[in-house]
Amino acid sequence: MRLRHRDGQTVHLSYCTNVHPAEDFAGIVAQLDTYAVRVREKLGADLLGLGLWLPAPVAAELADQGRLRRQLRSELDARGLEVVTLNGFPYQSFHAPVVKQAVYHPDWTSPERLDYTLDLARVLLDLMPDDALRGSISTLPFAWRAPWDAAQSGAAQRMLERLSSGLARMAWETGRAVRVAFEPEPGCVVESTAQAVRHLAAVDTDRIGVCLDLAHLACAWEDPAAAIGRLRAAGIPVVKTQVSAALEAADPVAAAETLREYVEPRFLHQTRSAATARAADPADPDSAADDLDEALDRDLSGGAWRVHYHVPLHADPMPPLTSTVPVLTAALGELVGGPTALCDHLDVETYTWGVLPPARRPAGDAALADGIAAELAFARDTLVDLGLSQTAGART
C-alpha cells in the first residue's frame, strides 16, 4: 500500500514474506496467490506492497537470468503487488529445524553475504515499479556478537566498502538506487542504535543505513525519540523500518507459566529486562538472556521483561502478557509524524498466526492471510492517525 506524507513523499507499506516457507522460484510465485492476493483483497486495496524474501539460491538464479526477473515482475504486476524492499537477513533454509544461530550465517565477514546482498540489489532493480526511484534491502547487523574481534571487524568493514562500490556501480548503470539497511537485533554485534552509530561511522550513507525493527528497539529498552535522534545526529539514515511489536511481561514471575508456552525450538527469543536500559552493554548477562527458556531457568533480575517474539499488532497476547505496541506507535510518530518523513519504506514483519503461542496457533492458509491483513490494517490506520493519507499511487 502507498500512503502520502504531508511533505509529498510516498511512504510504502508492505508485509514481509519470510513468514512463508517458500524457498524456490515456483514456491515464491505460488505464495502470491495463496497469501498475498488474499491479503490485498481482504484489505480492499488495489495495490499491496511485499517485503519479499528470496533465499540465496533463488536470488543468485534471478540475478543471473533477466528473463526470470522479468517473469517475476510480470507475476507481481498481474496480481496488483509491488516490491520496493527485500528482506536480506535470512540467507536460506530459514524455516528448517536448524541450529538457532544459523540465521546469522554467513555474516558480514564473508564474501557469501556480500554476494547474496548484491544479487538481491540486481533483482530489486528490475522488480521495483517504474515510478520508484530507489529500493531497500535489510540485512543482519554484522554478525552474532561472539566471537567478534578486531580482525573480524576489519573484514566486515572491507566487505561494506565493496558493498558500497557495487551499489554505486548499479546506480550509475541504471539510474536507480538501492540502499542496504543494517538491522540492529538483540544478541548481535549491533544491538542498539548507539552500537549502530559506532559500527557504521565510516560507511557511505548514500548507500548504507539502518533498518529499525521496532520490536528489536523495544527489546533493547531504547526510547524511540532518543534512538532516532541519535541516528539523525550521526547522519545515518533510517532506510527501512520493520513495523513490529515484541512480547512484554510486567511481572515475569507471575507470567512464567504463560511465557513457557512461547518457548520454541527453531528461533531465538532473546530476552531483556528493564535493567537493560541502564546497562552499558545491552547484552549484559545480569539483564539479558539469549533465549526465553534460558531466561526462565534463571533469575533474570531487573523488573519487566521484553522478549524478541514478534506478536500481532492488532491483538493482545495471552494475559498477563502485553506487547510493545506503545513503543511502535511512538517510533512511527518520530519517523513519519513530523513535517518530514524520515523513512519511506515500512514493512510489517510478522511471524505469528494469531495471538497464541506456537502450540495453540490456528492452522490454515486463510487464517494466516487474515492475520497478516489485520496487522497491515492496524499499521495503515496508525499511519493515517499520524496524518498520512492513503493513495493508490503517488510521487515516489
Short mmCIF file of C-alpha atoms in Angstrom, two decimals:
data_model
loop_
_atom_site.label_atom_id
_atom_site.label_comp_id
_atom_site.label_asym_id
_atom_site.label_seq_id
_atom_site.Cartn_x
_atom_site.Cartn_y
_atom_site.Cartn_z
CA MET A 1 0.00 0.00 0.00
CA ARG A 2 1.07 3.54 -0.61
CA LEU A 3 0.44 6.49 1.66
CA ARG A 4 1.27 10.13 1.10
CA HIS A 5 3.10 12.10 3.77
CA ARG A 6 2.31 15.75 4.28
CA ASP A 7 5.69 16.63 2.75
CA GLY A 8 4.66 15.00 -0.54
CA GLN A 9 6.71 11.83 -0.17
CA THR A 10 5.20 8.44 -0.87
CA VAL A 11 5.51 6.12 2.11
CA HIS A 12 5.40 2.46 1.11
CA LEU A 13 3.73 0.00 3.49
CA SER A 14 4.30 -3.72 2.89
CA TYR A 15 4.42 -7.02 4.71
CA CYS A 16 7.48 -9.23 4.99
CA THR A 17 7.08 -12.55 3.18
CA ASN A 18 9.66 -14.53 5.14
CA VAL A 19 6.68 -15.67 7.20
CA HIS A 20 6.10 -18.05 4.27
CA PRO A 21 8.30 -21.14 3.85
CA ALA A 22 8.76 -20.95 0.06
CA GLU A 23 12.41 -21.44 -0.92
CA ASP A 24 12.34 -21.90 -4.71
CA PHE A 25 11.04 -19.81 -7.60
CA ALA A 26 7.86 -21.85 -8.07
CA GLY A 27 7.06 -21.67 -4.36
CA ILE A 28 7.61 -17.92 -4.27
CA VAL A 29 5.19 -17.40 -7.15
CA ALA A 30 2.66 -19.79 -5.59
CA GLN A 31 2.68 -17.86 -2.31
CA LEU A 32 1.50 -14.75 -4.19
CA ASP A 33 -1.87 -16.41 -4.79
CA THR A 34 -2.01 -18.39 -1.56
CA TYR A 35 -1.39 -15.39 0.68
CA ALA A 36 -0.61 -12.02 -0.90
CA VAL A 37 -3.65 -11.76 -3.18
CA ARG A 38 -5.90 -12.85 -0.32
CA VAL A 39 -4.38 -10.19 1.90
CA ARG A 40 -4.82 -7.49 -0.74
CA GLU A 41 -8.45 -8.46 -1.30
CA LYS A 42 -9.13 -8.61 2.44
CA LEU A 43 -7.83 -5.05 2.73
CA GLY A 44 -9.85 -3.87 -0.28
CA ALA A 45 -6.63 -2.45 -1.76
CA ASP A 46 -5.82 -2.05 -5.45
CA LEU A 47 -2.12 -2.35 -4.71
CA LEU A 48 -0.28 -4.28 -2.00
CA GLY A 49 3.40 -3.98 -1.17
CA LEU A 50 5.52 -7.03 -0.38
CA GLY A 51 8.77 -7.03 1.54
CA LEU A 52 9.92 -10.03 -0.45
CA TRP A 53 12.29 -12.65 0.94
CA LEU A 54 14.39 -14.51 -1.62
CA PRO A 55 16.69 -17.29 -0.38
CA ALA A 56 20.27 -17.06 -1.61
CA PRO A 57 20.00 -19.75 -4.35
CA VAL A 58 16.88 -18.10 -5.81
CA ALA A 59 18.47 -14.64 -5.59
CA ALA A 60 21.53 -15.91 -7.48
CA GLU A 61 19.34 -17.53 -10.14
CA LEU A 62 17.30 -14.37 -10.63
CA ALA A 63 20.38 -12.14 -10.67
CA ASP A 64 21.82 -14.30 -13.44
CA GLN A 65 18.70 -14.50 -15.59
CA GLY A 66 17.00 -11.34 -16.78
CA ARG A 67 14.18 -13.39 -18.28
CA LEU A 68 13.34 -14.84 -14.88
CA ARG A 69 13.40 -11.40 -13.27
CA ARG A 70 11.00 -10.11 -15.87
CA GLN A 71 8.74 -13.11 -15.29
CA LEU A 72 8.62 -12.43 -11.55
CA ARG A 73 7.88 -8.76 -12.16
CA SER A 74 5.06 -9.76 -14.51
CA GLU A 75 3.63 -12.15 -11.90
CA LEU A 76 3.62 -9.33 -9.34
CA ASP A 77 2.04 -6.79 -11.69
CA ALA A 78 -0.71 -9.19 -12.73
CA ARG A 79 -1.79 -9.59 -9.10
CA GLY A 80 -1.70 -5.94 -8.01
CA LEU A 81 1.50 -6.44 -5.99
CA GLU A 82 4.65 -4.34 -5.86
CA VAL A 83 8.10 -4.65 -4.33
CA VAL A 84 10.36 -1.79 -3.25
CA THR A 85 12.11 -3.62 -0.42
CA LEU A 86 13.64 -7.05 0.15
CA ASN A 87 14.45 -8.82 3.40
CA GLY A 88 18.06 -9.95 3.05
CA PHE A 89 18.55 -11.04 6.68
CA PRO A 90 17.85 -14.82 6.46
CA TYR A 91 20.22 -16.37 3.91
CA GLN A 92 18.37 -19.64 3.26
CA SER A 93 16.66 -22.60 4.99
CA PHE A 94 15.03 -20.10 7.31
CA HIS A 95 12.11 -22.36 8.20
CA ALA A 96 14.10 -25.58 8.54
CA PRO A 97 14.77 -27.01 12.04
CA VAL A 98 18.42 -25.99 12.31
CA VAL A 99 20.73 -24.58 14.98
CA LYS A 100 19.04 -21.39 16.11
CA GLN A 101 22.02 -19.14 15.45
CA ALA A 102 22.28 -20.38 11.86
CA VAL A 103 20.21 -17.38 10.73
CA TYR A 104 23.24 -15.17 11.43
CA HIS A 105 25.42 -17.06 8.94
CA PRO A 106 27.03 -16.25 6.64
CA ASP A 107 27.81 -12.96 8.35
CA TRP A 108 29.36 -9.75 7.07
CA THR A 109 32.91 -11.06 7.31
CA SER A 110 32.02 -13.44 4.49
CA PRO A 111 32.01 -12.88 0.71
CA GLU A 112 28.90 -15.10 0.55
CA ARG A 113 26.93 -12.45 2.45
CA LEU A 114 28.22 -9.72 0.12
CA ASP A 115 27.40 -11.74 -3.00
CA TYR A 116 23.90 -12.51 -1.73
CA THR A 117 23.18 -8.86 -0.97
CA LEU A 118 24.45 -7.63 -4.34
CA ASP A 119 22.37 -10.35 -6.05
CA LEU A 120 19.33 -9.02 -4.22
CA ALA A 121 20.11 -5.49 -5.36
CA ARG A 122 20.32 -6.60 -9.01
CA VAL A 123 16.98 -8.37 -8.68
CA LEU A 124 15.28 -5.48 -6.89
CA LEU A 125 16.24 -3.00 -9.61
CA ASP A 126 14.06 -4.97 -12.04
CA LEU A 127 11.24 -5.68 -9.59
CA MET A 128 10.66 -2.11 -8.45
CA PRO A 129 7.71 -0.28 -10.02
CA ASP A 130 8.62 2.17 -12.75
CA ASP A 131 7.89 5.23 -10.61
CA ALA A 132 10.06 4.10 -7.69
CA LEU A 133 13.38 5.91 -7.64
CA ARG A 134 15.04 3.68 -5.03
CA GLY A 135 14.75 0.38 -3.24
CA SER A 136 15.95 -1.01 0.08
CA ILE A 137 17.38 -4.26 1.42
CA SER A 138 17.50 -5.06 5.13
CA THR A 139 20.38 -7.21 6.38
CA LEU A 140 21.82 -8.60 9.58
CA PRO A 141 23.81 -6.35 11.96
CA PHE A 142 27.25 -7.69 11.01
CA ALA A 143 27.12 -10.97 13.00
CA TRP A 144 26.24 -12.63 16.26
CA ARG A 145 28.22 -10.83 18.96
CA ALA A 146 30.60 -13.70 19.76
CA PRO A 147 33.13 -14.46 18.57
CA TRP A 148 33.91 -10.95 17.32
CA ASP A 149 37.33 -9.34 17.33
CA ALA A 150 39.35 -6.63 15.58
CA ALA A 151 40.20 -8.91 12.66
CA GLN A 152 36.55 -9.74 12.03
CA SER A 153 35.59 -6.09 12.38
CA GLY A 154 38.21 -5.16 9.78
CA ALA A 155 36.99 -7.87 7.43
CA ALA A 156 33.41 -6.61 7.75
CA GLN A 157 34.43 -3.03 7.02
CA ARG A 158 36.17 -4.19 3.84
CA MET A 159 33.00 -6.03 2.81
CA LEU A 160 31.00 -2.84 3.36
CA GLU A 161 33.37 -0.91 1.12
CA ARG A 162 32.85 -3.49 -1.61
CA LEU A 163 29.10 -3.35 -0.99
CA SER A 164 29.05 0.42 -1.40
CA SER A 165 31.09 0.20 -4.61
CA GLY A 166 28.76 -2.44 -6.04
CA LEU A 167 25.65 -0.44 -5.22
CA ALA A 168 27.17 2.74 -6.68
CA ARG A 169 28.02 0.91 -9.90
CA MET A 170 24.44 -0.37 -10.26
CA ALA A 171 23.06 3.11 -9.63
CA TRP A 172 25.35 4.54 -12.33
CA GLU A 173 24.32 1.84 -14.81
CA THR A 174 20.56 2.02 -14.19
CA GLY A 175 19.88 5.49 -12.82
CA ARG A 176 18.11 3.90 -9.86
CA ALA A 177 19.40 3.42 -6.34
CA VAL A 178 19.21 0.56 -3.86
CA ARG A 179 20.25 1.14 -0.26
CA VAL A 180 21.20 -1.54 2.27
CA ALA A 181 19.94 -1.23 5.83
CA PHE A 182 21.68 -2.93 8.75
CA GLU A 183 19.10 -4.11 11.27
CA PRO A 184 20.09 -3.96 14.97
CA GLU A 185 19.00 -7.13 16.74
CA PRO A 186 19.39 -8.41 20.32
CA GLY A 187 22.50 -10.53 20.77
CA CYS A 188 24.26 -9.27 17.65
CA VAL A 189 27.33 -7.11 17.16
CA VAL A 190 24.91 -4.23 16.67
CA GLU A 191 22.04 -4.47 19.14
CA SER A 192 21.36 -0.79 19.89
CA THR A 193 21.36 2.46 17.93
CA ALA A 194 24.45 3.55 19.91
CA GLN A 195 26.26 0.48 18.58
CA ALA A 196 24.94 1.21 15.08
CA VAL A 197 26.42 4.69 15.23
CA ARG A 198 29.76 3.28 16.32
CA HIS A 199 29.98 0.47 13.76
CA LEU A 200 28.56 2.43 10.81
CA ALA A 201 30.53 5.62 11.43
CA ALA A 202 32.64 5.25 8.27
CA VAL A 203 30.06 3.95 5.78
CA ASP A 204 28.82 5.63 2.63
CA THR A 205 25.47 6.91 3.89
CA ASP A 206 24.21 7.40 0.34
CA ARG A 207 24.20 3.60 0.03
CA ILE A 208 24.09 2.25 3.60
CA GLY A 209 21.99 2.98 6.66
CA VAL A 210 19.88 1.36 9.35
CA CYS A 211 16.74 -0.75 9.37
CA LEU A 212 14.88 -0.04 12.59
CA ASP A 213 12.98 -3.11 13.70
CA LEU A 214 10.60 -1.71 16.30
CA ALA A 215 10.36 -4.98 18.22
CA HIS A 216 14.16 -5.04 18.49
CA LEU A 217 14.19 -1.38 19.52
CA ALA A 218 11.76 -2.19 22.32
CA CYS A 219 13.75 -5.23 23.46
CA ALA A 220 16.84 -3.04 23.78
CA TRP A 221 14.71 -0.77 26.00
CA GLU A 222 15.56 2.22 23.83
CA ASP A 223 13.50 5.38 23.90
CA PRO A 224 12.29 5.92 20.30
CA ALA A 225 12.86 9.68 20.26
CA ALA A 226 16.36 9.37 21.69
CA ALA A 227 17.27 6.47 19.39
CA ILE A 228 16.10 8.18 16.21
CA GLY A 229 17.65 11.46 17.32
CA ARG A 230 20.96 9.66 17.86
CA LEU A 231 20.92 8.28 14.31
CA ARG A 232 20.00 11.66 12.84
CA ALA A 233 22.77 13.41 14.75
CA ALA A 234 25.26 10.90 13.35
CA GLY A 235 23.95 11.35 9.81
CA ILE A 236 22.90 7.71 9.49
CA PRO A 237 19.65 7.35 7.53
CA VAL A 238 16.77 5.14 8.60
CA VAL A 239 16.48 3.40 5.25
CA LYS A 240 13.75 0.99 6.31
CA THR A 241 11.54 0.28 9.32
CA GLN A 242 10.23 -3.12 10.35
CA VAL A 243 6.85 -2.36 11.91
CA SER A 244 6.74 -4.99 14.65
CA ALA A 245 5.96 -5.48 18.33
CA ALA A 246 7.63 -7.68 20.95
CA LEU A 247 6.26 -9.64 23.89
CA GLU A 248 6.31 -7.90 27.30
CA ALA A 249 5.86 -9.23 30.82
CA ALA A 250 5.45 -6.59 33.52
CA ASP A 251 5.88 -9.28 36.19
CA PRO A 252 7.94 -12.18 34.78
CA VAL A 253 7.46 -14.28 37.92
CA ALA A 254 3.67 -14.09 37.69
CA ALA A 255 3.79 -14.65 33.93
CA ALA A 256 6.33 -17.51 33.94
CA GLU A 257 3.83 -20.28 33.18
CA THR A 258 2.40 -18.37 30.22
CA LEU A 259 5.84 -17.38 28.97
CA ARG A 260 6.91 -21.03 28.82
CA GLU A 261 4.29 -21.61 26.14
CA TYR A 262 6.23 -19.25 23.87
CA VAL A 263 9.44 -21.29 24.03
CA GLU A 264 10.09 -23.00 20.69
CA PRO A 265 12.92 -24.97 19.04
CA ARG A 266 13.53 -23.06 15.79
CA PHE A 267 14.08 -19.39 16.61
CA LEU A 268 15.95 -17.50 19.31
CA HIS A 269 13.75 -15.35 21.54
CA GLN A 270 16.30 -13.07 23.17
CA THR A 271 15.04 -11.70 26.46
CA ARG A 272 15.98 -8.38 28.04
CA SER A 273 14.92 -6.99 31.41
CA ALA A 274 14.21 -3.36 32.24
CA ALA A 275 17.71 -3.15 33.70
CA THR A 276 18.99 -3.29 30.10
CA ALA A 277 18.14 0.39 29.75
CA ARG A 278 20.68 1.19 32.47
CA ALA A 279 23.39 -1.26 31.38
CA ALA A 280 26.46 -0.14 29.44
CA ASP A 281 26.12 -3.26 27.27
CA PRO A 282 22.55 -4.26 26.28
CA ALA A 283 23.65 -7.92 26.30
CA ASP A 284 24.97 -7.68 29.87
CA PRO A 285 24.30 -11.10 31.47
CA ASP A 286 22.70 -9.52 34.53
CA SER A 287 19.85 -8.12 32.44
CA ALA A 288 19.88 -10.29 29.31
CA ALA A 289 19.43 -13.85 28.12
CA ASP A 290 19.96 -15.20 24.61
CA ASP A 291 16.75 -17.24 24.64
CA LEU A 292 13.48 -17.30 26.54
CA ASP A 293 14.00 -20.73 28.08
CA GLU A 294 17.37 -19.57 29.40
CA ALA A 295 15.73 -16.53 30.99
CA LEU A 296 13.05 -18.67 32.60
CA ASP A 297 15.60 -21.09 34.03
CA ARG A 298 17.50 -18.44 35.94
CA ASP A 299 16.83 -15.25 37.84
CA LEU A 300 16.89 -12.50 35.23
CA SER A 301 16.53 -9.60 37.62
CA GLY A 302 15.64 -6.03 36.83
CA GLY A 303 11.87 -5.85 36.59
CA ALA A 304 9.79 -6.22 33.44
CA TRP A 305 10.92 -8.40 30.53
CA ARG A 306 10.74 -7.81 26.81
CA VAL A 307 11.10 -10.86 24.59
CA HIS A 308 12.17 -10.93 20.94
CA TYR A 309 8.98 -12.58 19.81
CA HIS A 310 7.03 -10.78 17.11
CA VAL A 311 3.42 -10.66 18.25
CA PRO A 312 0.41 -9.42 16.27
CA LEU A 313 0.00 -5.66 16.15
CA HIS A 314 -3.78 -5.73 16.29
CA ALA A 315 -4.47 -8.03 19.27
CA ASP A 316 -3.22 -8.56 22.79
CA PRO A 317 -1.11 -11.62 23.69
CA MET A 318 -2.26 -14.16 26.26
CA PRO A 319 -2.70 -12.45 29.65
CA PRO A 320 -0.94 -11.43 31.78
CA LEU A 321 1.42 -10.66 28.88
CA THR A 322 1.22 -7.48 26.83
CA SER A 323 3.02 -6.19 23.74
CA THR A 324 5.29 -3.26 22.94
CA VAL A 325 2.82 -1.60 20.56
CA PRO A 326 3.18 1.70 22.52
CA VAL A 327 6.87 1.72 21.55
CA LEU A 328 5.88 1.07 17.93
CA THR A 329 3.40 3.94 17.95
CA ALA A 330 5.89 6.34 19.50
CA ALA A 331 8.59 5.35 16.99
CA LEU A 332 6.30 5.80 14.00
CA GLY A 333 5.38 9.20 15.38
CA GLU A 334 9.05 10.16 15.37
CA LEU A 335 9.65 8.74 11.90
CA VAL A 336 6.62 9.94 9.96
CA GLY A 337 4.53 12.04 12.35
CA GLY A 338 6.51 15.24 11.87
CA PRO A 339 6.77 17.73 9.00
CA THR A 340 9.20 15.46 7.09
CA ALA A 341 9.12 11.71 6.63
CA LEU A 342 12.39 10.27 7.98
CA CYS A 343 11.71 6.84 6.46
CA ASP A 344 9.63 5.88 3.42
CA HIS A 345 9.83 2.06 3.48
CA LEU A 346 7.73 0.49 6.26
CA ASP A 347 7.47 -3.31 6.35
CA VAL A 348 5.21 -5.21 8.76
CA GLU A 349 7.32 -8.16 9.91
CA THR A 350 5.12 -10.86 11.36
CA TYR A 351 5.83 -14.48 12.23
CA THR A 352 2.63 -15.26 14.10
CA TRP A 353 -0.66 -16.88 13.14
CA GLY A 354 -2.65 -15.06 15.81
CA VAL A 355 -2.22 -14.08 19.44
CA LEU A 356 -1.41 -17.59 20.65
CA PRO A 357 1.97 -19.27 21.24
CA PRO A 358 3.14 -21.92 18.72
CA ALA A 359 1.29 -24.90 20.20
CA ARG A 360 -2.05 -23.08 20.04
CA ARG A 361 -1.88 -21.35 16.68
CA PRO A 362 -4.82 -21.91 14.32
CA ALA A 363 -3.79 -23.76 11.18
CA GLY A 364 -4.53 -22.97 7.57
CA ASP A 365 -3.62 -20.53 4.82
CA ALA A 366 -6.77 -18.46 5.25
CA ALA A 367 -6.07 -17.90 8.96
CA LEU A 368 -2.57 -16.67 8.19
CA ALA A 369 -3.75 -14.37 5.40
CA ASP A 370 -6.45 -12.93 7.66
CA GLY A 371 -3.89 -12.29 10.40
CA ILE A 372 -1.50 -10.54 8.03
CA ALA A 373 -4.33 -8.39 6.67
CA ALA A 374 -5.36 -7.41 10.19
CA GLU A 375 -1.79 -6.38 11.07
CA LEU A 376 -1.47 -4.34 7.89
CA ALA A 377 -4.80 -2.65 8.58
CA PHE A 378 -3.58 -1.76 12.07
CA ALA A 379 -0.36 -0.29 10.66
CA ARG A 380 -2.23 1.62 7.95
CA ASP A 381 -4.70 3.08 10.43
CA THR A 382 -1.88 4.08 12.78
CA LEU A 383 -0.17 5.94 9.94
CA VAL A 384 -3.39 7.64 8.92
CA ASP A 385 -3.84 8.77 12.53
CA LEU A 386 -0.36 10.33 12.27
CA GLY A 387 -1.52 12.43 9.32
CA LEU A 388 -0.66 10.29 6.29
CA SER A 389 -3.26 9.76 3.58
CA GLN A 390 -3.83 6.56 1.66
CA THR A 391 -3.41 6.74 -2.09
CA ALA A 392 -3.32 4.21 -4.90
CA GLY A 393 -0.37 5.97 -6.49
CA ALA A 394 1.71 8.99 -5.59
CA ARG A 395 5.03 10.62 -6.33
CA THR A 396 7.88 8.43 -5.09
#
